[in-house]
Every structure is written in structure tokens, then in C-alpha cells.
Amino acid sequence: LAAAKRAGRVRVPTHVVSSICDDRGEEPTYNGVSMSELMQGDATVADAIGLLWFKRRLPGYATKFIEMCVVLCADHGPCVSGAHNTIVTARAGKDLISSLVSGLLTIGPRFGGAIDGAAQYFKEAVDEGWEPDEFVEKMKKRGIRVPGIGHRIKSKDNRDKRVELLQRYARTHFPSTRYLDYAVEVEGYTLQKAANLVLNVDGCIVGMFTKVEIDSIVKIGYLNGLFVLARTIGLIGHCLDQKRLGQPLYRHPWDDVLYTK
Amino acid sequence: LAAAKRAGRVRVPTHVVSSICDDRGEEPTYNGVSMSELMQGDATVADAIGLLWFKRRLPGYATKFIEMCVVLCADHGPCVSGAHNTIVTARAGKDLISSLVSGLLTIGPRFGGAIDGAAQYFKEAVDEGWEPDEFVEKMKKRGIRVPGIGHRIKSKDNRDKRVELLQRYARTHFPSTRYLDYAVEVEGYTLQKAANLVLNVDGCIVGMFTKVEIDSIVKIGYLNGLFVLARTIGLIGHCLDQKRLGQPLYRHPWDDVLYTK
Amino acid sequence: LAAAKRAGRVRVPTHVVSSICDDRGEEPTYNGVSMSELMQGDATVADAIGLLWFKRRLPGYATKFIEMCVVLCADHGPCVSGAHNTIVTARAGKDLISSLVSGLLTIGPRFGGAIDGAAQYFKEAVDEGWEPDEFVEKMKKRGIRVPGIGHRIKSKDNRDKRVELLQRYARTHFPSTRYLDYAVEVEGYTLQKAANLVLNVDGCIVGMFTKVEIDSIVKIGYLNGLFVLARTIGLIGHCLDQKRLGQPLYRHPWDDVLYTK
Amino acid sequence: LAAAKRAGRVRVPTHVVSSICDDRGEEPTYNGVSMSELMQGDATVADAIGLLWFKRRLPGYATKFIEMCVVLCADHGPCVSGAHNTIVTARAGKDLISSLVSGLLTIGPRFGGAIDGAAQYFKEAVDEGWEPDEFVEKMKKRGIRVPGIGHRIKSKDNRDKRVELLQRYARTHFPSTRYLDYAVEVEGYTLQKAANLVLNVDGCIVGMFTKVEIDSIVKIGYLNGLFVLARTIGLIGHCLDQKRLGQPLYRHPWDDVLYTK
Ligand SMILES: CC(C)(COP(=O)(O)OP(=O)(O)OC[C@H]1O[C@@H](n2cnc3c(N)ncnc32)[C@H](O)[C@@H]1OP(=O)(O)O)[C@@H](O)C(=O)NCCC(=O)NCCS
Ligand SMILES: CC(C)(COP(=O)(O)OP(=O)(O)OC[C@H]1O[C@@H](n2cnc3c(N)ncnc32)[C@H](O)[C@@H]1OP(=O)(O)O)[C@@H](O)C(=O)NCCC(=O)NCCS
Ligand SMILES: CC(C)(COP(=O)(O)OP(=O)(O)OC[C@H]1O[C@@H](n2cnc3c(N)ncnc32)[C@H](O)[C@@H]1OP(=O)(O)O)[C@@H](O)C(=O)NCCC(=O)NCCS
Ligand SMILES: CC(C)(COP(=O)(O)OP(=O)(O)OC[C@H]1O[C@@H](n2cnc3c(N)ncnc32)[C@H](O)[C@@H]1OP(=O)(O)O)[C@@H](O)C(=O)NCCC(=O)NCCS
């Protein structure tokens, strides 16, 4: 824009600048690709994500991997913060969007939002050339839990199936699994500390990307977007489910609250 | 639940009832189907939607159609209410989820939310056996605009490409196109009234479903969910786009506001 | 752009019209009243509400009554839907606004949002000249619960203190209590049906208004605004409370969920 | 469940802990103070805030000051991000809460959310004993703009009236104005750099507090709560305003968008 203004190309600077989708012509285009082209090319949801988020056509193994992530992260039962808040709002008689949104807002550092954090720290560790054990100990000194490691229920002998499935796909199809290998080594070290310090879904997803990708991912924060999109499917599902079941207003039971000073 | 209680099977009624996803076992299941099964079957995003929203495995032509809808509705440029609010929030320096949510909340009767309304009225019309012209006139008398008909920009001679693409797919692959045929007849009649009273995307999507499906759709409200999910992709895209472009705080220009009494 | 528009304003209509607050001059004005005037007049929160919502200076008994409503509705413990969702979001480590909003979104027909509904039906009843018993029976035939009547816990012999306090104020200070008298007569009739069909806070607040006020209230929907504003205080309180208490991520207990088909 | 828990409560810890409002007794209490006491004591909105946020009865000059802040921050016209998004959502035909929330979500580092930041840095500066000029230069070296300083429109010769009014009150009624004096000295220094680097409302509000208060404020983040609550009044006002004015769907004008790559 600055350049355009200087060049005198734009006399009245617009108040909005946008680059992903142009709706002015015959048909809307996603990063320059028209609807007809998309349909003729049998575009999938992941292709649309590639064009609208990453602004390019992603290779087949990447779109397939994105679809797997979306399917695997779509839901994780009614007890987690997100589903719970959506259920409570749906039971208060509110519309689909209010219910969805009330749940989405719980996604963050403690629930579902560890992916970007994991990307950031793993990148730093690999960039700096830290050994896995060195990395874990450095994080400990800083007082930060390694994002991407640890699970409340899963453990060494009761692995998270989703992590196994993603890993298997990556090892078979990906040109490189550098971060993944690193992440697995980190897990090897943390598992010596406690049985539940396994590589979790967030950490595993990060492991899938290449160095170049991770760099731009860390700068912008794409990865939480993936979790948010995936879980939107589950939250909408929970809202529809409660409406179908005709559930009444939720009130948390008094005797489950400690009223303190 | 009532039955279970009566039968004495449940002594302490739970405060939550849920039916779409079980996360208690070895691996989470979506309506009974495990993650491993999903991965082995090369499940797509639409398969996850089928299990979590409709609680069943959808046939191939239906999942393909859902994917098309998601791709086609993923975005429609930066000017519509949803994208605009997401852009403003992202430019206020807020996180991805706040920005997404601020945009999602604009979806409703006037923006993107006409799908369920269309389903409801088309169902009524077909159930009651009204002729297309009869239906349109009845709606007029009630003072309700036919949802699914009309577009601010597109018209008879400048059709919405997305509508054409969806129709073509349906006519080739669907076992029945009863509602679609009806919708097209309605359009035929409204186009005599004004050139912009075309069948729009909302109306077209509704046309795709069979009678049985429409019945349950109308009861629960699935269809807005589809638009909401699709547009989530675009809204996340707009948020990332603004952050990449480093756009500053938006302030609406004073001279574009009429300060009235 | 500005210059071009100024030169021919009639041809470039503004895209926004607004009437409550003008920020273009020396100091912002609320419906024409400047900040300095407000401060000199010792304006209270209710005065700001009067100017920004109702667009006029409210009489003293009305601002006092609004303040009472805000204080009385500010919170109702951690168990109701709104506080609960705010608590869950705060415990997921999210910021103040996300936590507040997640709770606000539960307000609606079943929680806190009955005030406008009550205004609507009471107005109809008084306008039509229905006797209290006639009104209740008519509502029954329509299959609608009388909004403003009924409480899950309070009853005939265990009145809601807040209702008593509001009533006492109104009887002492209000020029007329027409709707309130009507509401109390309705309660007299419903209490014969069941002991918990008392006049609740929502119904009582409605009772406070005069005929002219109710007419505009019903058209626009001011009253839910009052509840929303009041409860915002409580929800922010709950968010700060959880952060102070350092509460960890909430996960609903598995054994309190009935996993059904 | 209740009985089982009561019998052995130590073994079943509650899932929720809460300390601000108890709704179990005859009447709800805010930090131990009952509704009747509140009414008898002519409690204002600020008294409720004191009990529910700060967990104590605030002295008269503090509640009066809180009321002034709420009144002064209640609205700032239709052009700022918050009001704008609320207006767009209201014009999309959405309900009051969705409209309010869509606007609230824009509050943050760049819009209205600088109060807690200002508290944090001013506290550091005073604690460390930095001179005002030293503080400003240190912030510059860190590459952080001094929160609480600077305004897009107001300047040295066109002061923000709201800041003047708050200052005047503080100087007359407050036992100490230590931070305020410091803030004014900071402004004195920054004004030498540029005419628009005035003390803004956010900075001024922070200046009002004493050292003890600031310490707890910085830890928990109360102050943004005050802005959020105040602006809730304005946002609700804008939503009602648009509905009264019957404004149609907003679409940002195409020619105000730069479609870039
Ligand atoms: C997922 C998580 C919340 C589970 O925590 P938990 O099992 O309840 O952990 P606890 O709080 O009981 O901690 C147990 C011990 O493991 C340590 N620990 C937990 N997670 C750790 C991690 N990611 N890295 C290093 N140490 C960790 C704790 O410091 C604690 O050690 P201590 O007893 O010496 O203080 C936690 O592992 C975590 O925060 N991980 C990082 C964020 C993340 O990836 N989240 C995934 C969301 S799906
Ligand atoms: C999409 C829509 C907002 C476009 O409206 P518009 O072109 O700005 O329409 P206008 O308000 O200028 O109306 C022009 C005339 O067409 C009529 N009209 C518009 N949409 C109509 C509809 N869906 N059915 C019947 N008549 C309609 C209007 O009543 C008006 O007639 P009049 O001049 O005799 O009063 C409108 O067609 C509509 O509300 N459609 C129904 C909802 C829907 O499907 N929305 C799609 C969202 S993608
Ligand atoms: C507040 C409320 C949810 C409490 O309901 P509840 O005590 O759980 O009521 P139940 O569902 O057990 O109903 C008990 C009986 O009272 C009747 N009843 C409940 N509220 C009624 C009302 N407002 N008007 C008329 N009849 C009512 C029910 O129809 C039912 O009768 P039935 O057994 O013959 O079918 C309910 O009274 C209500 O919906 N009120 C209207 C909305 C309102 O004002 N809400 C206040 C929010 S603070
Ligand atoms: C309010 C604000 C956005 C106005 O900014 P603006 O007038 O558009 O400022 P610009 O971006 O044009 O900056 C002009 C110059 O002033 C400097 N400046 C602006 N605000 C500054 C501050 N708070 N402290 C120090 N320097 C500041 C800029 O660095 C810039 O200097 P440079 O030209 O040497 O780079 C800005 O002052 C700010 O961010 N303040 C801090 C946050 C705050 O308190 N916000 C209040 C919300 S009500």
C-alpha cells in the first residue's frame, strides 16, 4: 500500500486492505483461483484452507495431513471445557452460534491451544541446536512446561491413539520428519521423568512441519486455527445433540461448590 | 434416561447427557466409530460431520456435496459483515479466536443464515402441495421474503457461479432433486417479478436434500451449521491475512457517519 | 475522500447513521449532554444509561430504580449458567473479555432473559383488558409459561427478597404501579396452582414501568439490556475471583455424564 | 449424590471453588453483605463492584471515582472499533447480546485495554525509582510505547476533557495522588517530544490509585474490567439505537478496499 501511495497509483488510500479472496468479478476467487477451477479440480476442504490461510496450493501429502488433523481433533467428548460450555449454552435455549462461540472462547493456553506454543519452543530448540535433554532442562529452569508434552490421562503404556496414527502417516508420506524426530526424542527424555509426559496431539502436529513452514507458522500463528476449525465441528455437534435430546437448563449442583472467603 | 431411571439402572441421575462422542475408552469414538477405523477408511472432514452432526455414515454423494458446500461457502470477500468484523477485531490486536468469534456473531437472518429458513418454508410449501406461484404469493401476503431467493448483486443475466456448480453436481449425482426442482420453479416465477430474485446459495443448498432429510433438518437446524463451519475457514483466513499485512487499528471515518437526533 | 464528499454530500450518502453519542467536538456528548455538564450534575451510572439507551434525562425515581435493579441483578452465585461458563473459561486461562463473553452468551429465554418477554405479554394482557385469571388461562391454552412467574427454588413461603425490596421501593416512590398491581394479581392466581409460581425478579422489574414506557420497551427490547449490564458486574467478578484463587482447568467429571445413543 | 457426598465430604472434593457471592441462604449475599443491607444502605453500582470485584466496601471517594470512570468511559461515538462492530452486528439483525459481544471482543491492547498495561509500567517505574524522563527513555529502548500516553486526535492545546475532569476530582478528594503526579510528570516530558503525547484517559485512571491498590490491581487485572463494564453501556446503547433507526445490513463499500496480493 505504502508503495502504491508513493507511486501515486492510489490517490485516496482505502481504509481496508485484503489479500485472500476477491469477490468483485464474475465469481469469487480464493487467492486467485476461481470457484469453477476449484470445483473442476475436486478441491477438498484442505485445499480451501491452503488457499485462504497459507495463500498457496498445498501439496497432496500436506492437504491429506490437514484433513487427518481436522478429523482427529474434531471432538474429544462432552467433558472438556469447550464442549461443556457449548452444552451449557445450548441448554440455556440459545442459538447455534452463541452456543458454538461460548465453547470456542475456552480454547487457549490450557485447552487445545498449545500447538502454537509447541511450534515456537521446538523451533527455538532446533534452531539453537539444543539436545532434547538440554531443551527440557532449560525449559524447567525457565519454569515453563514443555508445550506438546504431557496428558492428564494418557501415559507411556496407554498412548493416545491419535498421536500414533498421525506419526505413522508422517513417517510414510512426508519428505522430512525432522521436528517429529526431535519431538520423539524429547518425549523419550520426559518419559523417564514421569509416565504421563508423553508426546500429545499438539506436539505431534507441530512435529509434522518442515523448518521453512515452522518459521512462518511461528510468526503468524496458523496452527491454533487448525484446532479451532476442527473443534468447531465437534462443538456444533454438541449443540445439535443437546437440542435433539431436549435437555433443560443446566445449573451446577450447589454441593459441588466450595463457598469460601 | 427417564426409562433408565425408572428401571433403577441409574441410581444417581447424571447432570449431563451426551450422545455423539465417547472419550472414555482406549481411543475416542465418533458415534461409535473409533479413530483407527476412521483413519483406515480415509475419512474426510465430511465423514466426521456426518458422524458428529447427523449421527450416521453419510453416502458418498452426500459427503462429496457437503465438501462442495464448505469449499464454496468458505469465503466471500472482505466486505460482508462477518469478514468485516473479524478484520476490525484482528486490527485491534486481538487474538485469533476473539477475531473469529466477532465475525461469526454477525451470521443470522440477514447474512448467511437463511438456509434453515429456506428449508422450513420450502418444506411447508411442498408438504402443503402449493404451486410455486401460489407459494410466492402466500409468502407475500404474510409479508415474509422467500428465504433462498434474491441477491444484492447477482441477477438473471449474471448468475451466481456457485449456485450453478452446486446444481450441476446435484443433477448428475443425486438420487432425487425434488426440492431443487421446486426451488427452480419458484425462481422461474420470482424472476418475472425482478431480475435479482434469483435462487441464491442458501436456497440452492436446501434444494439438495430429500424429503426425509429436510424433515429432520427443519426440526434441529443443521444447515446453518454448515455455513458457519465453512465461513469459519474464511474468517480465520481474514484474521491471519490482517496480521500478516500488519494492519493498524481500524477507525470508521467520521465523514461516513450521519450524526442524527 | 473527505474533501470530495464534502463537496457533494447529497450524492454520497454515509454508510452509517448514529444518534446517541457525538465525539466530534471539544468533548463527547451523550444525547447532546456534554461530559462537563454530566460531571457538574454529579451524574450516576443510571443517568448515563438514560441518555444512551432511552435518549433522555430520566426522573430521579427512575434512575434510582435502575440502580437498584443493577445492584440486585449483579450476581446470583456461581451455579447459574452464566457464572458457570465464565468460571470455566477463566479456569482455561483465558482473558477477562473472553471469560465474560462466554458467560453472557448463556443469557436468554431460560436464564435472565425473561424480562422482555414478561413486558410483552403483560402489556398485551393489560391492553386487552384481560382479568389476571383470564390471562393465565389464555397463556396456558397457548402453551406458553407466563414469563415473570415461577422460580426453581423460591416459593410462597420463601419469597425472593429482591422482589420484596423492589416492590417496596416502587410502592413508596412511583407515580403509578399499574402493571405491578396487575402482576401481583396474576401471582395471586398462579399461587393457587402451585407454591413456586411466585412473581420473580423479571416479572417484578416489568411491573415497575408505566404504560407509555412499556410500549417503547416492548418495541425495542431495553429490559434485557438492564439484566445484561447488571450481570456483567457479577461475571467480571467471577472471572477475577477464579484468577485470584488460581483455579486449574475445569473438566466435567466423567461419572456425571450419561453417554447415550 | 448430595447425600453420599455429605456423608464423606473429605473424600469428594468439590469441582468448583467460589468466593464472591453466596446464593444458598434466605437472600443472596455479595461478599457476605445481604441484599437487604445493600438496599437499606442505598448501595450504588460502585458499591456492588467493590464487593464483587475488590471484595470489600470501598470508601466514598473511591466509589464516587469509579462511578465517574464508568460515566466518562460509557461511550465514545460510533467510529471506534467496539461501537462499529456492535453496529454491524445489530444491522445484521442479530440479538442484543450477540451485538454487544461482537463489539466487546475488540477491546484490547489497541482499543480501551491500555489501563492494565499503564498500571503495570507505572508501578515498575515508581517502584524502581525512575525519573519520568528516565522511564520514557527506558521504554523507548525496549521498543514499547508508554501505555496511558498518546491520543490520535487530542493534543497539548486540545486536551481530553475527560482527563481534566478526573484529575480535578482526584486532586480535591483523594488522600494521595502519587501515581497521578508521576503520570503528569511523564506527560510533561513526552509533550516535549510531540504535541499529541498527552496523558490519556487510561493513564489518568491508573494515576488515581494508591501504591497498595496498584499492587493488587497489577496482579489481577481489575482495571480493564472497569472499561469493559463502562463501555458495555455504550455498546448496548448503539445496538438499541440501530434497531430503533431500522438500519439495514451493512456491507463495506468495495471501493474502500485495496485488493492486494
Ligand atoms: C497436559 C498437562 C496440563 C497435564 O498436566 P498434569 O498431568 O495434570 O500435570 P501435573 O500438573 O500434575 O504435573 C505433574 C508433574 O509433571 C510436570 N510436567 C507436566 N507437564 C509437563 C511438561 N509439559 N513439561 C515438563 N514437565 C511437565 C509438572 O511440572 C509436575 O512436576 P512436579 O511434580 O515436579 O512439579 C501438562 O502436561 C501441560 O501443561 N503440558 C503442556 C501444555 C500442553 O501441551 N497441553 C496439551 C493440551 S492437549
Ligand atoms: C438477499 C436480499 C437481502 C436482497 O435484497 P435487495 O435486492 O436489496 O432487495 P430490496 O430490499 O431492494 O427489494 C427489492 C424488491 O424485491 C422484493 N424481494 C426481495 N427479496 C425477495 C424475496 N426473497 N422474496 C420475495 N420478494 C423479494 C422486495 O420485497 C422488494 O419488492 P418491493 O419493491 O415491491 O417492496 C433479499 O432478496 C432477501 O432478503 N432474500 C431472502 C433472504 C435470503 O435468502 N438471503 C440470502 C443471504 S445469502
Ligand atoms: C422459572 C421456571 C423455569 C421454573 O420452573 P420449574 O419450577 O422448574 O417448573 P416445572 O417445569 O417443574 O413446572 C411445574 C408446573 O408449573 C407450571 N409452570 C411453571 N412455570 C409457569 C409459568 N411461568 N406460568 C404458568 N405455569 C407455569 C408448569 O407448566 C408445570 O405445570 P404442569 O406440571 O401442570 O405441567 C418456570 O417457572 C418458567 O419458565 N417461568 C417463566 C420464565 C421466567 O420468568 N423465568 C425467570 C427467569 S429468572
Ligand atoms: C494512542 C496511540 C495509538 C496514538 O498513536 P498515534 O498518534 O497514531 O501515534 P503514531 O503511531 O503516529 O506515532 C507518532 C510518534 O509518537 C510516538 N509515540 C506514540 N505513542 C507513544 C507513547 N505512548 N509513548 C512513546 N512514544 C509514543 C511514536 O513512537 C511515534 O514516534 P516516531 O515517529 O519517532 O516513530 C499511541 O499513542 C499509543 O499506542 N499509546 C499507548 C497505548 C495507549 O495508551 N492507548 C490509549 C487507548 S485510549
Short mmCIF file of C-alpha atoms in Angstrom, two decimals, chain C:
data_model
loop_
_atom_site.label_atom_id
_atom_site.label_comp_id
_atom_site.label_asym_id
_atom_site.label_seq_id
_atom_site.Cartn_x
_atom_site.Cartn_y
_atom_site.Cartn_z
CA LEU C 1 -12.17 11.29 0.08
CA ALA C 2 -13.36 13.64 2.82
CA ALA C 3 -12.98 16.67 0.60
CA ALA C 4 -14.70 15.01 -2.33
CA LYS C 5 -17.59 14.04 -0.16
CA ARG C 6 -17.94 17.40 1.48
CA ALA C 7 -18.16 18.96 -1.95
CA GLY C 8 -21.19 16.92 -2.90
CA ARG C 9 -22.51 15.24 0.13
CA VAL C 10 -26.01 14.57 -1.18
CA ARG C 11 -24.61 12.30 -3.81
CA VAL C 12 -22.52 10.29 -1.36
CA PRO C 13 -24.83 9.14 1.43
CA THR C 14 -23.00 7.98 4.55
CA HIS C 15 -22.86 4.29 5.28
CA VAL C 16 -23.53 4.70 8.97
CA VAL C 17 -26.24 6.58 10.86
CA SER C 18 -25.95 7.08 14.61
CA SER C 19 -27.82 9.12 17.21
CA ILE C 20 -26.68 8.56 20.78
CA CYS C 21 -23.18 9.96 21.17
CA ASP C 22 -21.26 12.60 19.27
CA ASP C 23 -17.49 12.52 19.65
CA ARG C 24 -16.57 15.14 17.06
CA GLY C 25 -16.46 18.28 19.16
CA GLU C 26 -14.42 19.55 22.06
CA GLU C 27 -15.74 16.81 24.29
CA PRO C 28 -18.04 13.86 23.65
CA THR C 29 -21.75 14.34 24.29
CA TYR C 30 -24.33 11.75 25.31
CA ASN C 31 -27.57 12.64 23.54
CA GLY C 32 -26.40 16.24 23.45
CA VAL C 33 -25.24 16.47 27.06
CA SER C 34 -21.51 17.13 27.42
CA MET C 35 -19.11 15.40 29.80
CA SER C 36 -18.61 18.58 31.81
CA GLU C 37 -22.33 19.01 32.32
CA LEU C 38 -22.57 15.37 33.39
CA MET C 39 -19.78 15.76 35.92
CA GLN C 40 -21.12 19.04 37.25
CA GLY C 41 -24.51 17.44 37.70
CA ASP C 42 -23.00 14.53 39.63
CA ALA C 43 -24.33 12.12 37.03
CA THR C 44 -24.67 8.50 38.08
CA VAL C 45 -24.40 5.34 36.03
CA ALA C 46 -28.17 5.37 35.62
CA ASP C 47 -28.07 8.87 34.18
CA ALA C 48 -25.64 7.65 31.51
CA ILE C 49 -27.99 4.75 30.80
CA GLY C 50 -30.90 7.15 30.49
CA LEU C 51 -29.10 9.30 27.94
CA LEU C 52 -27.51 6.48 25.92
CA TRP C 53 -30.40 3.99 25.89
CA PHE C 54 -33.58 5.98 26.41
CA LYS C 55 -32.21 9.21 24.92
CA ARG C 56 -33.50 11.42 27.67
CA ARG C 57 -32.83 12.50 31.23
CA LEU C 58 -34.77 10.15 33.44
CA PRO C 59 -36.55 11.42 36.55
CA GLY C 60 -34.89 10.74 39.91
CA TYR C 61 -37.19 7.88 40.96
CA ALA C 62 -36.43 6.11 37.67
CA THR C 63 -32.63 6.40 37.88
CA LYS C 64 -32.78 5.27 41.49
CA PHE C 65 -34.88 2.30 40.44
CA ILE C 66 -32.47 1.40 37.63
CA GLU C 67 -29.58 1.49 40.08
CA MET C 68 -31.49 -0.83 42.40
CA CYS C 69 -32.13 -3.27 39.55
CA VAL C 70 -28.45 -3.25 38.59
CA VAL C 71 -27.34 -3.85 42.18
CA LEU C 72 -29.91 -6.59 42.77
CA CYS C 73 -29.26 -8.41 39.50
CA ALA C 74 -25.46 -8.01 39.59
CA ASP C 75 -24.91 -11.60 40.66
CA HIS C 76 -26.66 -14.74 41.74
CA GLY C 77 -23.89 -17.10 42.70
CA PRO C 78 -21.52 -19.41 40.81
CA CYS C 79 -24.04 -22.13 39.85
CA VAL C 80 -26.17 -20.40 37.22
CA SER C 81 -25.29 -20.89 33.54
CA GLY C 82 -23.67 -17.51 33.05
CA ALA C 83 -21.34 -17.55 36.05
CA HIS C 84 -20.54 -21.21 35.40
CA ASN C 85 -19.37 -20.65 31.82
CA THR C 86 -17.36 -17.60 32.82
CA ILE C 87 -15.70 -19.65 35.57
CA VAL C 88 -14.86 -22.50 33.17
CA THR C 89 -13.35 -20.07 30.64
CA ALA C 90 -11.34 -18.19 33.26
CA ARG C 91 -10.00 -21.52 34.51
CA ALA C 92 -8.93 -22.37 30.95
CA GLY C 93 -6.53 -19.45 31.31
CA LYS C 94 -8.41 -17.09 29.00
CA ASP C 95 -8.53 -13.31 29.32
CA LEU C 96 -11.21 -11.27 31.10
CA ILE C 97 -13.23 -10.44 27.99
CA SER C 98 -13.35 -13.98 26.62
CA SER C 99 -14.45 -15.23 30.05
CA LEU C 100 -17.12 -12.55 30.42
CA VAL C 101 -18.45 -13.13 26.92
CA SER C 102 -18.63 -16.89 27.29
CA GLY C 103 -20.97 -16.34 30.23
CA LEU C 104 -23.02 -13.51 28.71
CA LEU C 105 -23.91 -15.75 25.77
CA THR C 106 -25.98 -18.03 28.03
CA ILE C 107 -28.41 -15.21 28.83
CA GLY C 108 -31.64 -15.79 27.00
CA PRO C 109 -35.11 -17.27 27.23
CA ARG C 110 -34.26 -19.64 30.08
CA PHE C 111 -31.71 -17.61 32.01
CA GLY C 112 -32.12 -13.93 32.82
CA GLY C 113 -33.78 -13.04 29.59
CA ALA C 114 -37.42 -13.31 30.56
CA ILE C 115 -37.81 -9.59 31.24
CA ASP C 116 -38.67 -8.51 27.73
CA GLY C 117 -40.97 -11.49 27.32
CA ALA C 118 -42.78 -10.53 30.50
CA ALA C 119 -43.11 -6.93 29.32
CA GLN C 120 -44.62 -8.12 26.05
CA TYR C 121 -47.27 -10.42 27.49
CA PHE C 122 -48.21 -8.19 30.43
CA LYS C 123 -48.67 -5.31 28.02
CA GLU C 124 -50.91 -7.41 25.80
CA ALA C 125 -52.94 -8.54 28.79
CA VAL C 126 -53.46 -5.05 30.17
CA ASP C 127 -54.13 -3.56 26.73
CA GLU C 128 -56.73 -6.22 26.01
CA GLY C 129 -58.26 -5.75 29.44
CA TRP C 130 -57.91 -9.39 30.43
CA GLU C 131 -58.54 -10.29 34.04
CA PRO C 132 -55.50 -11.89 35.73
CA ASP C 133 -57.06 -15.36 35.80
CA GLU C 134 -58.27 -14.99 32.22
CA PHE C 135 -54.71 -14.04 31.18
CA VAL C 136 -53.12 -17.04 32.91
CA GLU C 137 -55.63 -19.42 31.38
CA LYS C 138 -55.20 -17.91 27.92
CA MET C 139 -51.43 -18.36 28.22
CA LYS C 140 -51.98 -21.97 29.28
CA LYS C 141 -54.11 -22.62 26.22
CA ARG C 142 -51.38 -21.18 24.01
CA GLY C 143 -48.93 -23.47 25.77
CA ILE C 144 -46.72 -20.61 26.95
CA ARG C 145 -45.48 -20.25 30.50
CA VAL C 146 -46.18 -16.80 31.89
CA PRO C 147 -42.77 -15.11 31.80
CA GLY C 148 -42.03 -13.37 35.08
CA ILE C 149 -43.83 -16.03 37.08
CA GLY C 150 -42.19 -19.06 38.67
CA HIS C 151 -38.92 -19.86 40.42
CA ARG C 152 -36.97 -23.07 40.75
CA ILE C 153 -36.29 -22.59 44.46
CA LYS C 154 -38.26 -19.70 45.87
CA SER C 155 -41.93 -20.17 46.78
CA LYS C 156 -44.94 -18.74 48.55
CA ASP C 157 -43.40 -19.14 51.98
CA ASN C 158 -39.85 -18.44 50.95
CA ARG C 159 -40.11 -15.29 48.88
CA ASP C 160 -37.30 -13.85 46.83
CA LYS C 161 -36.04 -10.97 48.95
CA ARG C 162 -35.05 -8.99 45.87
CA VAL C 163 -38.65 -8.95 44.68
CA GLU C 164 -39.88 -7.70 48.03
CA LEU C 165 -37.30 -4.89 48.08
CA LEU C 166 -38.12 -3.71 44.59
CA GLN C 167 -41.84 -3.74 45.30
CA ARG C 168 -41.46 -1.76 48.47
CA TYR C 169 -39.48 0.93 46.64
CA ALA C 170 -42.00 1.17 43.84
CA ARG C 171 -44.98 1.49 46.15
CA THR C 172 -43.29 4.32 48.04
CA HIS C 173 -41.83 6.33 45.17
CA PHE C 174 -43.55 5.61 41.89
CA PRO C 175 -46.30 7.82 40.49
CA SER C 176 -48.19 4.74 39.31
CA THR C 177 -47.87 0.99 39.82
CA ARG C 178 -50.43 -0.22 37.35
CA TYR C 179 -48.50 -3.13 35.86
CA LEU C 180 -47.10 -4.09 39.22
CA ASP C 181 -50.57 -4.34 40.72
CA TYR C 182 -51.60 -6.44 37.77
CA ALA C 183 -48.54 -8.67 38.14
CA VAL C 184 -49.29 -9.20 41.81
CA GLU C 185 -52.85 -10.20 40.98
CA VAL C 186 -51.51 -12.67 38.42
CA GLU C 187 -49.24 -14.09 41.11
CA GLY C 188 -52.20 -14.36 43.45
CA TYR C 189 -53.90 -16.58 40.89
CA THR C 190 -50.87 -18.70 39.95
CA LEU C 191 -50.00 -19.30 43.60
CA GLN C 192 -53.29 -21.14 43.89
CA LYS C 193 -51.95 -23.53 41.25
CA ALA C 194 -48.52 -24.19 42.74
CA ALA C 195 -46.49 -22.70 45.59
CA ASN C 196 -43.48 -21.92 43.43
CA LEU C 197 -45.41 -19.85 40.88
CA VAL C 198 -44.34 -16.63 42.56
CA LEU C 199 -43.66 -13.31 40.88
CA ASN C 200 -39.93 -13.46 40.09
CA VAL C 201 -37.39 -10.67 39.64
CA ASP C 202 -38.02 -10.45 35.91
CA GLY C 203 -41.74 -10.05 36.39
CA CYS C 204 -41.27 -7.55 39.16
CA ILE C 205 -38.96 -5.31 37.14
CA VAL C 206 -41.52 -5.17 34.37
CA GLY C 207 -44.19 -4.23 36.84
CA MET C 208 -42.31 -1.03 37.56
CA PHE C 209 -42.91 0.68 34.28
CA THR C 210 -45.76 2.87 33.14
CA LYS C 211 -47.88 2.21 30.12
CA VAL C 212 -46.04 4.67 27.87
CA GLU C 213 -42.70 3.25 28.87
CA ILE C 214 -43.74 -0.34 28.40
CA ASP C 215 -44.88 0.43 24.85
CA SER C 216 -41.46 1.62 23.74
CA ILE C 217 -39.72 -1.03 25.84
CA VAL C 218 -41.63 -3.78 24.08
CA LYS C 219 -40.79 -2.37 20.68
CA ILE C 220 -37.04 -2.09 21.25
CA GLY C 221 -36.14 -4.56 23.98
CA TYR C 222 -34.42 -2.39 26.56
CA LEU C 223 -35.03 -4.53 29.53
CA ASN C 224 -32.77 -7.43 28.76
CA GLY C 225 -30.10 -4.77 28.39
CA LEU C 226 -30.54 -3.93 32.04
CA PHE C 227 -30.07 -7.53 33.12
CA VAL C 228 -27.09 -7.97 30.80
CA LEU C 229 -25.39 -4.85 32.15
CA ALA C 230 -26.05 -5.81 35.76
CA ARG C 231 -24.83 -9.36 35.37
CA THR C 232 -21.70 -8.13 33.59
CA ILE C 233 -20.59 -6.92 37.02
CA GLY C 234 -21.06 -10.36 38.52
CA LEU C 235 -19.42 -12.21 35.62
CA ILE C 236 -16.34 -9.97 35.74
CA GLY C 237 -16.31 -10.60 39.48
CA HIS C 238 -16.33 -14.37 38.95
CA CYS C 239 -13.52 -14.16 36.43
CA LEU C 240 -11.30 -12.10 38.76
CA ASP C 241 -12.24 -14.43 41.62
CA GLN C 242 -11.06 -17.55 39.78
CA LYS C 243 -7.82 -15.88 38.78
CA ARG C 244 -7.19 -14.77 42.36
CA LEU C 245 -7.93 -18.30 43.58
CA GLY C 246 -5.56 -19.72 40.96
CA GLN C 247 -8.06 -22.39 39.93
CA PRO C 248 -6.86 -25.01 37.38
CA LEU C 249 -8.52 -26.17 34.14
CA TYR C 250 -12.08 -27.41 34.69
CA ARG C 251 -13.02 -30.79 33.31
CA HIS C 252 -16.53 -32.06 33.88
CA PRO C 253 -16.36 -35.37 35.79
CA TRP C 254 -16.90 -38.40 33.57
CA ASP C 255 -19.20 -40.12 36.05
CA ASP C 256 -21.61 -37.20 35.91
CA VAL C 257 -22.26 -37.80 32.20
CA LEU C 258 -24.70 -40.30 30.76
CA TYR C 259 -23.20 -41.44 27.47
CA THR C 260 -26.23 -42.45 25.47
CA LYS C 261 -27.02 -43.37 21.85
#
